């Protein structure tokens, strides 16, 4: 016998359990039932029974389920599914994605938190039923959490951030996009406890003001990625503070922050030499002067989104071509559908071509 519950079979010793699971799943779904003659033969030698037994042995072993992504089953996933998974996997589970699982609520996630205390990566993007109660549970039971996505969990308030800061101090990545109840008080509570944050996404957190960025500056010196898209109350003062405290910044999104001027670009140029990605779409007050200084100081720039920056001219393109040899994408990034607002002249295009860099998309 090639498979046994006590792991004496040769195949058990030679192949990883994850690979065995894939093989057995393929046999059960494809080979066994694809052809009537094959089905008859497989049953005659007992292979179907063997596969079922082997599958059950592996599938019911919680140690085989360290990473689970339920996105493809989002419409079918209810709270009891999450509870059953947590009871089966327990402390083995490290990564769980419930993205889009709108049927999952606070009660099931409390059970999950109690059972899966070693969870490190949790994606709750679009789980619109959850409230601060879920964050309290995570804070109480999941101290090893490093990556948490709460995108579009619109019932989340500052209380959640206070709870997370107290119990999830190892957090490195937090996505709060479109959680529009969050204010500067919540950000202050968060960063006081989670000082190791490397990525903080705050898209659509429209109540945030410059003071929130001051708190980030004071505590998050390891930050490499910050997204402030559509945080329309942010001004140059806030960006300057971020730049002065977060010198390791590599990716910054300021798209839709319409109050910004060249003062923000100057602060980036003088304080963030490692910058690789800058999104500044719809920042209509930025000019060639600011981008010239940026290009001359941030030589690692790879991607930029300058849509609707109506004051820039060919001069910006030429400066980028001279000083930023790593530049690969200039124009709309994947999520943008806004057209260019000026047509580069042949001389500007020539500058980019001569340096071997990519061209902006056609207007």
Coordinates of N, CA, C and O in Angstrom, one line a residue, residues 32 39 69 92 132 138 143 148 153 157 223-224 245 249 255 264-265 297 301 308-309 320 330 353 355:
X32 N -11.0 10.0 -12.3 CA -11.9 9.0 -11.9 C -13.2 9.0 -12.6 O -13.8 8.0 -12.9
X39 N -13.8 4.9 -15.1 CA -14.5 4.8 -13.8 C -14.7 3.4 -13.4 O -14.4 3.0 -12.3
X69 N -7.2 30.6 0.9 CA -7.8 31.7 0.2 C -9.2 31.3 -0.3 O -9.3 30.4 -1.1
X92 N -2.3 26.0 13.4 CA -1.5 25.8 12.2 C -1.7 26.9 11.2 O -0.8 27.2 10.4
X132 N -16.1 47.1 14.9 CA -15.0 47.2 15.8 C -14.8 45.9 16.6 O -13.7 45.6 17.1
X138 N -9.3 40.3 17.4 CA -7.9 40.2 16.9 C -6.9 40.7 17.8 O -5.8 40.1 18.0
X143 N -1.8 38.1 18.5 CA -0.7 39.0 18.8 C 0.4 38.9 17.7 O 1.2 39.8 17.6
X148 N -2.7 43.0 7.8 CA -4.2 43.0 8.0 C -4.8 44.0 7.0 O -4.4 45.1 6.8
X153 N -14.2 48.1 4.9 CA -14.9 47.7 6.2 C -15.4 49.0 6.8 O -14.8 49.5 7.7
X157 N -14.1 52.0 13.2 CA -13.9 53.3 13.7 C -12.5 53.4 14.4 O -11.7 52.5 14.4
X223 N 8.5 53.1 7.8 CA 7.5 53.1 6.8 C 8.2 53.2 5.4 O 9.1 54.1 5.1
X224 N 7.8 52.3 4.5 CA 8.3 52.4 3.1 C 7.2 52.6 2.1 O 7.5 53.0 0.9
X245 N 10.2 62.5 8.7 CA 10.3 61.4 9.6 C 10.4 60.1 9.0 O 10.8 59.1 9.7
X249 N 11.0 56.0 2.8 CA 9.9 55.9 1.9 C 10.3 55.6 0.5 O 11.1 56.2 -0.1
X255 N -2.4 61.0 -5.1 CA -3.4 61.3 -6.1 C -4.6 61.8 -5.5 O -5.1 61.2 -4.5
X264 N 5.7 70.1 -1.5 CA 5.7 68.7 -1.2 C 6.8 68.0 -2.0 O 7.5 67.1 -1.5
X265 N 6.9 68.3 -3.3 CA 7.9 67.7 -4.1 C 9.3 68.0 -3.6 O 10.2 67.2 -3.6
X297 N 17.2 64.5 -7.4 CA 17.6 64.0 -6.1 C 17.1 62.5 -5.9 O 17.7 61.8 -5.1
X301 N 13.7 56.5 -9.0 CA 12.3 56.5 -9.5 C 12.1 55.5 -10.6 O 12.8 55.5 -11.6
X308 N -3.4 64.7 -15.1 CA -4.0 65.9 -14.7 C -3.1 66.9 -13.9 O -3.6 67.8 -13.2
X309 N -1.8 66.7 -14.0 CA -0.9 67.7 -13.5 C -0.7 68.8 -14.7 O 0.2 68.7 -15.5
X320 N 13.5 64.1 -16.1 CA 13.4 62.7 -15.6 C 14.2 61.8 -16.5 O 14.8 60.9 -16.0
X330 N 5.6 56.0 -17.0 CA 5.4 57.4 -16.8 C 4.0 57.8 -17.4 O 3.8 57.7 -18.6
X353 N 13.7 58.4 -25.4 CA 14.2 57.3 -26.2 C 15.7 57.2 -26.2 O 16.2 56.1 -26.1
X355 N 17.6 57.8 -23.8 CA 18.1 57.2 -22.5 C 17.6 55.8 -22.3 O 17.8 55.2 -21.3

